[in-house]
Short mmCIF file of C-alpha atoms in Angstrom, two decimals:
data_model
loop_
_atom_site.label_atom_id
_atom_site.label_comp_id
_atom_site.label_asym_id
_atom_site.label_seq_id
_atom_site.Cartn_x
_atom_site.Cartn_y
_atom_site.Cartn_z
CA UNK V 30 0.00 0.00 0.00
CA UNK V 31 1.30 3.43 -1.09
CA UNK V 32 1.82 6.17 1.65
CA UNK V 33 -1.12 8.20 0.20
CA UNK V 34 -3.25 5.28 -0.08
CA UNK V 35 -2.50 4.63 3.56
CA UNK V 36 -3.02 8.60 4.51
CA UNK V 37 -6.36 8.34 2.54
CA UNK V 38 -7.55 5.01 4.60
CA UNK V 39 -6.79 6.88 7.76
CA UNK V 40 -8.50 9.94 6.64
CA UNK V 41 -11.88 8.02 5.83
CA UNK V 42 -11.37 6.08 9.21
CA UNK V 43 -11.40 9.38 11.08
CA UNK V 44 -14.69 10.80 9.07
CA UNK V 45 -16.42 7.37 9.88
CA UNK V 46 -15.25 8.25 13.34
CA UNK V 47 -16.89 11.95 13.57
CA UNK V 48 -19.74 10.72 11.92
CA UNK V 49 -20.72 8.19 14.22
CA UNK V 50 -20.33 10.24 16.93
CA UNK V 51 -22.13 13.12 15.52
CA UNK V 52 -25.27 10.36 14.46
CA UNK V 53 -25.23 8.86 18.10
CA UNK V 54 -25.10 12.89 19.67
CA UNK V 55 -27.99 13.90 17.50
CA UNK V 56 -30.03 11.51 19.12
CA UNK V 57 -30.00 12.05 22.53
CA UNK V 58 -29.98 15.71 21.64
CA UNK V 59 -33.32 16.12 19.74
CA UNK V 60 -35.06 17.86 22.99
CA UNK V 61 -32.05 19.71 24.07
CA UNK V 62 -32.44 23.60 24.62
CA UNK V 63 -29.74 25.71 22.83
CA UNK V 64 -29.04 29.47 23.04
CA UNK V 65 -29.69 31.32 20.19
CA UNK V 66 -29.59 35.19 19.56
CA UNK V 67 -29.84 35.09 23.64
CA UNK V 68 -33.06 33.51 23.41
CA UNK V 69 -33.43 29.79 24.60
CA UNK V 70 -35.64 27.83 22.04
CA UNK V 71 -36.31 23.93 22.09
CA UNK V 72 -34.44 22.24 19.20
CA UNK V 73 -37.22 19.83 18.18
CA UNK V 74 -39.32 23.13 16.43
CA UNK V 75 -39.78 22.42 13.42
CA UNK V 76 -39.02 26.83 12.78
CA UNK V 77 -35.89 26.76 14.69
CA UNK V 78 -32.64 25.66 12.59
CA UNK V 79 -30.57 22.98 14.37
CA UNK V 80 -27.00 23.99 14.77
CA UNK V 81 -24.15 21.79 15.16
CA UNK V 82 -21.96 21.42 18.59
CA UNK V 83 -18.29 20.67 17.25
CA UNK V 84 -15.10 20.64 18.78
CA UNK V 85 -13.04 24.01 18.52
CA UNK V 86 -9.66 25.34 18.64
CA UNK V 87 -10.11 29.05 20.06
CA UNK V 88 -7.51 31.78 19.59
CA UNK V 89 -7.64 34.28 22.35
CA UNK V 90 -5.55 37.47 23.63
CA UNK V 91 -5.54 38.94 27.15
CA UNK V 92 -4.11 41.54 29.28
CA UNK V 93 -4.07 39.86 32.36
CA UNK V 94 -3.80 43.12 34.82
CA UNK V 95 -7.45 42.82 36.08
CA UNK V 96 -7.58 38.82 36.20
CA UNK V 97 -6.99 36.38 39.01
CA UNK V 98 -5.24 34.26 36.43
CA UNK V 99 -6.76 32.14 33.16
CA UNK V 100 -7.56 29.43 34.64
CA UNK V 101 -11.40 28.88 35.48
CA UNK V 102 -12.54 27.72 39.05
CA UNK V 103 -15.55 26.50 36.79
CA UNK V 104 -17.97 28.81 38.95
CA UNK V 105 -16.83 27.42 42.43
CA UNK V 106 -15.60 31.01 43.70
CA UNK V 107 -18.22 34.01 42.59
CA UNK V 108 -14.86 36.30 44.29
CA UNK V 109 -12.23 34.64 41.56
CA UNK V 110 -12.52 36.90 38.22
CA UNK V 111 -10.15 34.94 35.52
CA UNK V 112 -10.29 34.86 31.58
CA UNK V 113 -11.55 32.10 30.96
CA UNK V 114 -14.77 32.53 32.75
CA UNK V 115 -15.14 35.95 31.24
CA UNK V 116 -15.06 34.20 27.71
CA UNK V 117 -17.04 31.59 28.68
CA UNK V 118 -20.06 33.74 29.91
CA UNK V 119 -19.49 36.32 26.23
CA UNK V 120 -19.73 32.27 24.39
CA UNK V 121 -23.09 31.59 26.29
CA UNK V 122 -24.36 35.04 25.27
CA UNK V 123 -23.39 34.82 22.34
CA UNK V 124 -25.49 31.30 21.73
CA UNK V 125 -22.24 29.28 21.58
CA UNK V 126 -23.08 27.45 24.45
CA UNK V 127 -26.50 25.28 25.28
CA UNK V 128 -28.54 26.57 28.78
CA UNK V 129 -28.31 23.24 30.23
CA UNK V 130 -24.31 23.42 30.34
CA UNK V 131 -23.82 27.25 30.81
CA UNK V 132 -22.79 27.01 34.41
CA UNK V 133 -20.83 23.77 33.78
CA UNK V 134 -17.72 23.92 31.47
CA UNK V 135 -16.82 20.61 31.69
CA UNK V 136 -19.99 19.97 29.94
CA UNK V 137 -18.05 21.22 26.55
CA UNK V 138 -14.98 19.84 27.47
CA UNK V 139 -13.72 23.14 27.99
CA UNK V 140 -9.57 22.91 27.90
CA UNK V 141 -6.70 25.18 27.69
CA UNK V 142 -2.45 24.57 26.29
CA UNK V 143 -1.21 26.97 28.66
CA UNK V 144 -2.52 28.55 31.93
CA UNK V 145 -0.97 32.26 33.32
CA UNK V 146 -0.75 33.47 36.59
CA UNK V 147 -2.42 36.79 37.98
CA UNK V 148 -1.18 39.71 36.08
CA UNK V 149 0.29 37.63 32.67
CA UNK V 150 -0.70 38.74 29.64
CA UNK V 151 -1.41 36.56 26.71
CA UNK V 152 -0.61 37.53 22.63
CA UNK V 153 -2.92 34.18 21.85
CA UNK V 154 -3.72 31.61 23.71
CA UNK V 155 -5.07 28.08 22.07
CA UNK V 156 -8.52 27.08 24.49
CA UNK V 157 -10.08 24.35 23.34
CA UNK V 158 -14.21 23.27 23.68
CA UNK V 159 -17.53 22.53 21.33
CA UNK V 160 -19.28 24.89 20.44
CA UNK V 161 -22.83 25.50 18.74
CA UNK V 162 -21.96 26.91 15.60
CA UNK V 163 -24.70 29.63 15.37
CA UNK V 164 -24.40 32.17 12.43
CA UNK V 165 -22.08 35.02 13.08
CA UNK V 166 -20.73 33.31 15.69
CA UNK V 167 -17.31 35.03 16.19
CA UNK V 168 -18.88 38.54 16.06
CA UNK V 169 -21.36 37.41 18.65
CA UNK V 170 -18.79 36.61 21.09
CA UNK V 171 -16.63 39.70 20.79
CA UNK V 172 -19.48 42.00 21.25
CA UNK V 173 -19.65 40.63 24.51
CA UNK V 174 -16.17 40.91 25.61
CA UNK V 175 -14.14 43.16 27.45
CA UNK V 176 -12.15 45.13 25.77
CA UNK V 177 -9.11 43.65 28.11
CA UNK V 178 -9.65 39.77 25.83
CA UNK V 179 -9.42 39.30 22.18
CA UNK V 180 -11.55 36.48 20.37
CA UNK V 181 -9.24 36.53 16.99
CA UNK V 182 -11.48 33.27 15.93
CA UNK V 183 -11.86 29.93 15.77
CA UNK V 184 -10.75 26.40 14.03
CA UNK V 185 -12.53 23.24 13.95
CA UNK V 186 -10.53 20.43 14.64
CA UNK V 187 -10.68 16.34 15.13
CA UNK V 188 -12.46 14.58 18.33
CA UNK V 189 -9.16 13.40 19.81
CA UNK V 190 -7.90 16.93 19.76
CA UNK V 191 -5.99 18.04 23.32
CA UNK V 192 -5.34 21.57 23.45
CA UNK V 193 -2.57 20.98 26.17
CA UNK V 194 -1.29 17.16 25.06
CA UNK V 195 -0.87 18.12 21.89
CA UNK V 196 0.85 21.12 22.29
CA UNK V 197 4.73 20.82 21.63
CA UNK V 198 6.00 24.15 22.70
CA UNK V 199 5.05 27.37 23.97
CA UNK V 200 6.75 30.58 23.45
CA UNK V 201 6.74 33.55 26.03
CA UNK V 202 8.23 37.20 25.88
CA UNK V 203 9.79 39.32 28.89
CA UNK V 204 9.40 42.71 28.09
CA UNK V 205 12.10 44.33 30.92
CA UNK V 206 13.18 47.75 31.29
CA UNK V 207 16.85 48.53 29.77
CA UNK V 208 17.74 49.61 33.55
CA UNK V 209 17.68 46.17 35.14
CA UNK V 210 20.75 45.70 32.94
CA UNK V 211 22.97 48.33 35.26
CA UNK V 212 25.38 47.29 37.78
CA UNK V 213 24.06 47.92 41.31
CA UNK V 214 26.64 49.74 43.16
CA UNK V 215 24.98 48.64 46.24
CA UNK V 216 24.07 45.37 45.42
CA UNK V 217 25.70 44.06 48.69
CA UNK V 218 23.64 45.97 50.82
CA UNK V 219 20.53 43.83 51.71
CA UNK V 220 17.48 46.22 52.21
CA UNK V 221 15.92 43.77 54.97
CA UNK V 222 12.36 43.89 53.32
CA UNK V 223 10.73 40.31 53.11
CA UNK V 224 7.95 41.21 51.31
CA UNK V 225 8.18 43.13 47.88
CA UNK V 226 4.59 44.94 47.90
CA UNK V 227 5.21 46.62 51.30
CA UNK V 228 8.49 48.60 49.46
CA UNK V 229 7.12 51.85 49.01
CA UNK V 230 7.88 54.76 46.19
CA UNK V 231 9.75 56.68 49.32
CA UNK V 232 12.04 54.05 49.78
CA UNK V 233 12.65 53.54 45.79
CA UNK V 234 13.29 57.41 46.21
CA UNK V 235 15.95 57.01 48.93
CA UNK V 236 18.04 54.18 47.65
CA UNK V 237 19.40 55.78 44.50
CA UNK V 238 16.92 53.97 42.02
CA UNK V 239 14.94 56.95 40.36
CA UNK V 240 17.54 58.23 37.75
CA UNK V 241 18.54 54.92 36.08
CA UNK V 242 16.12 55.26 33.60
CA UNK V 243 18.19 56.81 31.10
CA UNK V 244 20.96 54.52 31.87
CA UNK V 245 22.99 53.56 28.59
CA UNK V 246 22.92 49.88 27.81
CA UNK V 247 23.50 48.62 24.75
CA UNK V 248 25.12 45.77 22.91
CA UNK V 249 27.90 44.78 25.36
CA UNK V 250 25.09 44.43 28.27
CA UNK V 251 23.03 42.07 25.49
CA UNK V 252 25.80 40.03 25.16
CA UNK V 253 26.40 39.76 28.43
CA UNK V 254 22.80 38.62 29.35
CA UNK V 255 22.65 36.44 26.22
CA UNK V 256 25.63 34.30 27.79
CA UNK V 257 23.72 33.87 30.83
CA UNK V 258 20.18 32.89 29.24
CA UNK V 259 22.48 30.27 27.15
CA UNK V 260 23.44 28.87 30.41
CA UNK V 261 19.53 27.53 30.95
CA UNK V 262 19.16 26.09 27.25
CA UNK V 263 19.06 22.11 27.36
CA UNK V 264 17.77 19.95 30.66
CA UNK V 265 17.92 20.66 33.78
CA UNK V 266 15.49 20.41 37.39
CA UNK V 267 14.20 23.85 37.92
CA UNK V 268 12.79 22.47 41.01
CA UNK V 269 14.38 26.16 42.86
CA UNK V 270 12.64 28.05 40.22
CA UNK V 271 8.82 27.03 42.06
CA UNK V 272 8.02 26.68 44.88
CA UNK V 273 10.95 26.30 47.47
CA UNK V 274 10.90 22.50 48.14
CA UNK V 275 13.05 19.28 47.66
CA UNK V 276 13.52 17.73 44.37
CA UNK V 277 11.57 14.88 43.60
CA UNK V 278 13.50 12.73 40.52
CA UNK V 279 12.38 14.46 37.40
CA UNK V 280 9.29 16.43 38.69
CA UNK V 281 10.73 19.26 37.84
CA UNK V 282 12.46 18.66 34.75
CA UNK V 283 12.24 21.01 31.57
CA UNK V 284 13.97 21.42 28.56
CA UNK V 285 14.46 24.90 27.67
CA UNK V 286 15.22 25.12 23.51
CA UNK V 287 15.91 29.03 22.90
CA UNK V 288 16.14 32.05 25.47
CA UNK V 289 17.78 34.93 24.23
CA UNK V 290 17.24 38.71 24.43
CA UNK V 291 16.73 41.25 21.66
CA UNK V 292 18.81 44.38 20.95
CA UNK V 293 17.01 47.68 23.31
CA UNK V 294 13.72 49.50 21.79
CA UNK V 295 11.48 51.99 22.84
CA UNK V 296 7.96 50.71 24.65
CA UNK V 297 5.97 54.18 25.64
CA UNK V 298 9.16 56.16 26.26
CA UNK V 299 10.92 53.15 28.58
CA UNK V 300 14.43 51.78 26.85
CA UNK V 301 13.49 47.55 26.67
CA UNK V 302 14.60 44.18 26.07
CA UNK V 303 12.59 41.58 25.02
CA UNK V 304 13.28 38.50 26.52
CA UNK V 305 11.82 35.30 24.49
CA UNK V 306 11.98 31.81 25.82
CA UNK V 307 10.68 28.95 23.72
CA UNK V 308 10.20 25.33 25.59
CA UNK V 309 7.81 22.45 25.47
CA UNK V 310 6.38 23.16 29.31
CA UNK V 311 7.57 24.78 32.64
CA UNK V 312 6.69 24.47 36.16
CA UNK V 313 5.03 27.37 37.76
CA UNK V 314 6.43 30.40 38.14
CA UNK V 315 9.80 29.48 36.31
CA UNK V 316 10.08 32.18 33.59
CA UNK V 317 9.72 34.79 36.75
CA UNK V 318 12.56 33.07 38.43
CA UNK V 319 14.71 32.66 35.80
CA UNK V 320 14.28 36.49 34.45
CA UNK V 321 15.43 37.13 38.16
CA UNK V 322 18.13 34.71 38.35
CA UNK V 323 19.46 36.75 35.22
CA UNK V 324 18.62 40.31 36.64
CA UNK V 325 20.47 39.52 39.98
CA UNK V 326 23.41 38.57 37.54
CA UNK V 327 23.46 41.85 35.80
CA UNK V 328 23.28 43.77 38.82
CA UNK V 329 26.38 42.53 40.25
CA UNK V 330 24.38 40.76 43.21
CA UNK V 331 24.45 36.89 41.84
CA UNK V 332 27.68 35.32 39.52
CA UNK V 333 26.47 33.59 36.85
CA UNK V 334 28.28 30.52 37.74
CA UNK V 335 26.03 30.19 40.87
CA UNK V 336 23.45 29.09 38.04
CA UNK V 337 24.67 25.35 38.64
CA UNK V 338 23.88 25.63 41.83
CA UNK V 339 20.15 26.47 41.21
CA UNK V 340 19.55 23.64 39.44
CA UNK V 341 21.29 20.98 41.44
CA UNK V 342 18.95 18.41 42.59
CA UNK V 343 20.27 18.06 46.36
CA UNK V 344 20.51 21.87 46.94
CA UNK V 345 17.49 24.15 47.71
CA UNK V 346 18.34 27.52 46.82
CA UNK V 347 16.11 30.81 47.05
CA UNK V 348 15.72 32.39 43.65
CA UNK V 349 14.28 35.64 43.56
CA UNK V 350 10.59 35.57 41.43
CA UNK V 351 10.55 38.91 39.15
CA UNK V 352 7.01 40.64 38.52
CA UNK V 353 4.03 39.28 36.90
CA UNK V 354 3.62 42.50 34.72
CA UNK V 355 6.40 41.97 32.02
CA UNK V 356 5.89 38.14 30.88
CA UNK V 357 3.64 37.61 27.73
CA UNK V 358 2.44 34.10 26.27
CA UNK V 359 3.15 34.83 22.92
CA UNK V 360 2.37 31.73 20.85
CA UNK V 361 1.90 27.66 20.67
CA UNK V 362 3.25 24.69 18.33
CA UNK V 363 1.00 22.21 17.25
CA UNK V 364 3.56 20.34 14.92
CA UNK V 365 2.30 17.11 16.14
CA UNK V 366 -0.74 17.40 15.85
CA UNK V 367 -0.50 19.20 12.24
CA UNK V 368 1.08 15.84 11.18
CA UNK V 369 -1.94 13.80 12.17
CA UNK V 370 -5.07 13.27 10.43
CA UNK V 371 -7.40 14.79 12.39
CA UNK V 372 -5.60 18.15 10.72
CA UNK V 373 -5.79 16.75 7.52
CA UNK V 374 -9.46 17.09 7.79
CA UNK V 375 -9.96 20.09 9.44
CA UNK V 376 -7.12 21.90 8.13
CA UNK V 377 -4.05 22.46 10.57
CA UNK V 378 -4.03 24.46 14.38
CA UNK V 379 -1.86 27.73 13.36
CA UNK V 380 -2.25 31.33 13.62
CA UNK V 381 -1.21 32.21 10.65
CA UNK V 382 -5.17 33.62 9.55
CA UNK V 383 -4.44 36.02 12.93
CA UNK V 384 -0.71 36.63 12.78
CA UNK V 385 -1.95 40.23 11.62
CA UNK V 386 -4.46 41.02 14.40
CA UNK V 387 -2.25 39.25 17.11
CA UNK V 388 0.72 41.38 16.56
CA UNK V 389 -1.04 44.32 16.68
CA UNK V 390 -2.12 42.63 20.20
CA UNK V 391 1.10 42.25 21.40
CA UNK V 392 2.05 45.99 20.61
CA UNK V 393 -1.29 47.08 22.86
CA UNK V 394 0.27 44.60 25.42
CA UNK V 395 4.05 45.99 25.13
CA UNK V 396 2.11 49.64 26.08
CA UNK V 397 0.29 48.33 28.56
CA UNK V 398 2.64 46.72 30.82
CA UNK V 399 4.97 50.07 30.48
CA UNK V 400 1.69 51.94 31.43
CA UNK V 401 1.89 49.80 34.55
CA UNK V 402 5.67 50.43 35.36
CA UNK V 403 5.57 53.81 35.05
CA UNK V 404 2.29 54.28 37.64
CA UNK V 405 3.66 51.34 39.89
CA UNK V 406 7.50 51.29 39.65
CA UNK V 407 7.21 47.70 40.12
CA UNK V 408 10.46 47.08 38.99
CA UNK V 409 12.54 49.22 40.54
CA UNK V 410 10.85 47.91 43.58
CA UNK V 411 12.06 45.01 42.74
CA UNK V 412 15.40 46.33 41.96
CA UNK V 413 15.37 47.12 45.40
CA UNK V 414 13.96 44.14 46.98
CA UNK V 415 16.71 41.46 45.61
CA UNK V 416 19.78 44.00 46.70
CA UNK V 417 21.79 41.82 49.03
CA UNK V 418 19.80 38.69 47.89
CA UNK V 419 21.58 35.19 48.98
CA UNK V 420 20.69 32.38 46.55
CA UNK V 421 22.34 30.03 49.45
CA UNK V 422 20.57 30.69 52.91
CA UNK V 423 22.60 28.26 54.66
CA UNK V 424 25.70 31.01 54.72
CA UNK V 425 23.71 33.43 56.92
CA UNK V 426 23.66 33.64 60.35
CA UNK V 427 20.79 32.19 62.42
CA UNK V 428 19.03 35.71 63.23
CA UNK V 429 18.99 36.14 59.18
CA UNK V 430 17.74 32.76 58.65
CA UNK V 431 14.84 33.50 60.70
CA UNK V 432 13.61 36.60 59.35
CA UNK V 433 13.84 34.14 55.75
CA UNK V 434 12.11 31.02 57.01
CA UNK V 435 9.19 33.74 57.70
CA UNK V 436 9.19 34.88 53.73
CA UNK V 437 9.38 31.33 53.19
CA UNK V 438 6.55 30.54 54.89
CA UNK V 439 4.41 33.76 53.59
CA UNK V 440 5.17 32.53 50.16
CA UNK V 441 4.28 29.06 50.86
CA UNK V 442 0.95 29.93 51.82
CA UNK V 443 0.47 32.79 49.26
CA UNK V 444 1.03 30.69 46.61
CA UNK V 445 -0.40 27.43 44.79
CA UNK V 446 1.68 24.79 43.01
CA UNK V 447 0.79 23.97 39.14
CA UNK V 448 2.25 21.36 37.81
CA UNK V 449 2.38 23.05 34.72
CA UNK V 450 2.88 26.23 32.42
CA UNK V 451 3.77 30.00 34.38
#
């Protein structure tokens, strides 16, 4: 048998597949409210046109400033605002959803690749359900969005379809002020402030941290930090870039296949790098870590050989976590999936139909997050809250390692373990 004659066989296997499925559904659907221009009509009326529920592929942008994260609690907390309830409830408006599984989004199989944290923006994200394919139904569901998430569109795609499984890689973007790139004169001097959002704009004022803004840096410092990022290309246990806690064999294990960081621009006014680091998963919070891990390099205050020592399995090292505000999901590879059949059908999962509208995104975002440095100085706050840091706590004395078992502790409780994506 030839190798198209074989792709072909597959190809009718996975329509005989769909179709069954689709037969079976129809069936035990024929009484089955659905939403329809916001109105909820029985589908068995012989005046009402029955739409199909199929599995989607949905391309979405975010600024993540006002959101608890983009993970859903699936209705369980009413005080818990994240994206992907805020879509959900424009989808249901918009007739994309039936009434009997609006408060339910398991119901659709509502999935996700990647999940951020609080404050993490998002060029596109891939989140995956079915959806009732009423007419217009992309317009629909923007007109009831915020203006804060993007619905650039949607893709059918195959039953066996995994938003996250089949995911290969995800790419995210730092977008960090040109200053974090100076020297610290005082980066010995530990400012003896456990918790970064009690730092105040006084104490920014009083530590010689306001007038680095126009600080040159140019290609020498890129270099520089490009040398470092190299360091955490390959394998390696970023089990001190969580959570503090022990190792477990290969829990923690990512492979990191490009971080490198761009020649300065302009963002708003504020001299940047762009940071971009491309892998197929990472624990949670490890792109914060790691941009601090390289920021407490550049300001004199960690040596960039100590980055062995991070990432030793036996050693549990403190590694500072930088702010939520500059990191950007900025894309998804579905190369495996592509290759399949299910693609072959459907056509494959890209963004290449949005590449236009999503980088106009990702330019809103870039202002954005400067609009939020300049009103919250939340980096040189944290400029100011890693001077003196000491990857190594077991070097300090005893009164020291008290006043850090308490941040330990605080962050601990603060914070919840993912076991994947930032």
């Amino acid at each position: 048998m030839s190798e198209q004659e074989e792709q072909q066989n597959v190809l009718k296997r996975v329509k005989e597949d769909e179709q069954g499925e689709d037969d079976s559904k129809k069936r035990k659907t024929e009484n089955i409210t659905t939403t329809v221009n916001n109105t909820v009509t029985p589908t068995n009326e012989k005046s009402t046109e029955k739409y199909q529920k199929k599995r989607t592929a949905l391309f979405v942008g975010y600024l993540g400033t006002a959101y608890n994260g983009s993970q859903t609690t699936n209705f369980t907390n009413p005080n818990v605002v994240t994206v992907e309830e805020t879509l959900f409830k424009a989808i249901c408006k918009a007739g994309g959803v039936a009434e009997c599984n609006s408060s339910n989004m398991n119901k659709v199989h509502f999935h996700r690749s990647s999940r951020t944290d609080k404050g993490v923006h998002a060029a596109v994200n891939v989140m995956e359900m079915k959806l009732i394919l009423v007419p217009d139904i992309e317009q629909k569901i923007r007109e009831n969005l915020p203006e804060d998430i993007k619905f650039f569109g949607y893709k059918r795609v195959s039953n066996a379809f995994n938003a996250k499984e089949h995911c290969n890689s995800r790419t995210y973007e730092y977008i960090l002020p040109a200053f974090t790139f100076v020297k610290d004169p005082r980066h010995g001097e530990w400012f003896r402030q456990i918790n970064v959002d009690k730092i105040t704009e006084e104490d920014v004022k009083n530590n010689d941290l306001v007038e680095i803004d126009d600080s040159s840096v140019g290609e020498e410092e890129v270099k520089r930090a490009n040398e470092i990022l190299k360091k955490f290309i390959g394998t390696h246990s970023f089990h001190n870039y969580t959570l503090i806690s022990k190792a477990k064999k290969n829990s923690y294990s990512r492979h990191i296949t490009k971080f490198e960081c761009s020649q300065p621009f302009y963002v708003g006014g504020v001299k940047v790098v762009k940071l971009t680091v491309c892998g197929a998963s990472f624990v949670y919070n490890q792109i914060r870590k790691m941009v601090g891990f390289l920021i407490g390099c550049m300001r004199g205050i960690f040596s960039e050989d100590e980055f062995e020592t991070t990432v030793n399995k036996s050693l549990t090292i403190s590694v500072p976590l930088a702010p939520a505000n500059g990191l950007l999901l900025a894309g998804q590879d579905y190369k495996r999936y592509n290759q399949k059949a299910g693609s072959l059908m459907h056509g494959a999962v890209t963004f290449t139909d949005y590449s236009k509208d999503i980088d106009s995104f990702k330019e809103v975002i870039y202002e954005h997050m400067m609009k939020i440095e300049k009103e919250t100085i939340v980096m040189k706050k944290f400029l100011l809250y890693i001077r003196g840091w000491i990857l190594d706590k077991s070097v300090l004395k005893q009164q020291d390692k008290e006043v850090i078992a308490k941040e330990n502790v605080q962050e601990e409780i603060k914070e919840e373990v993912y076991a994947d994506d930032e």
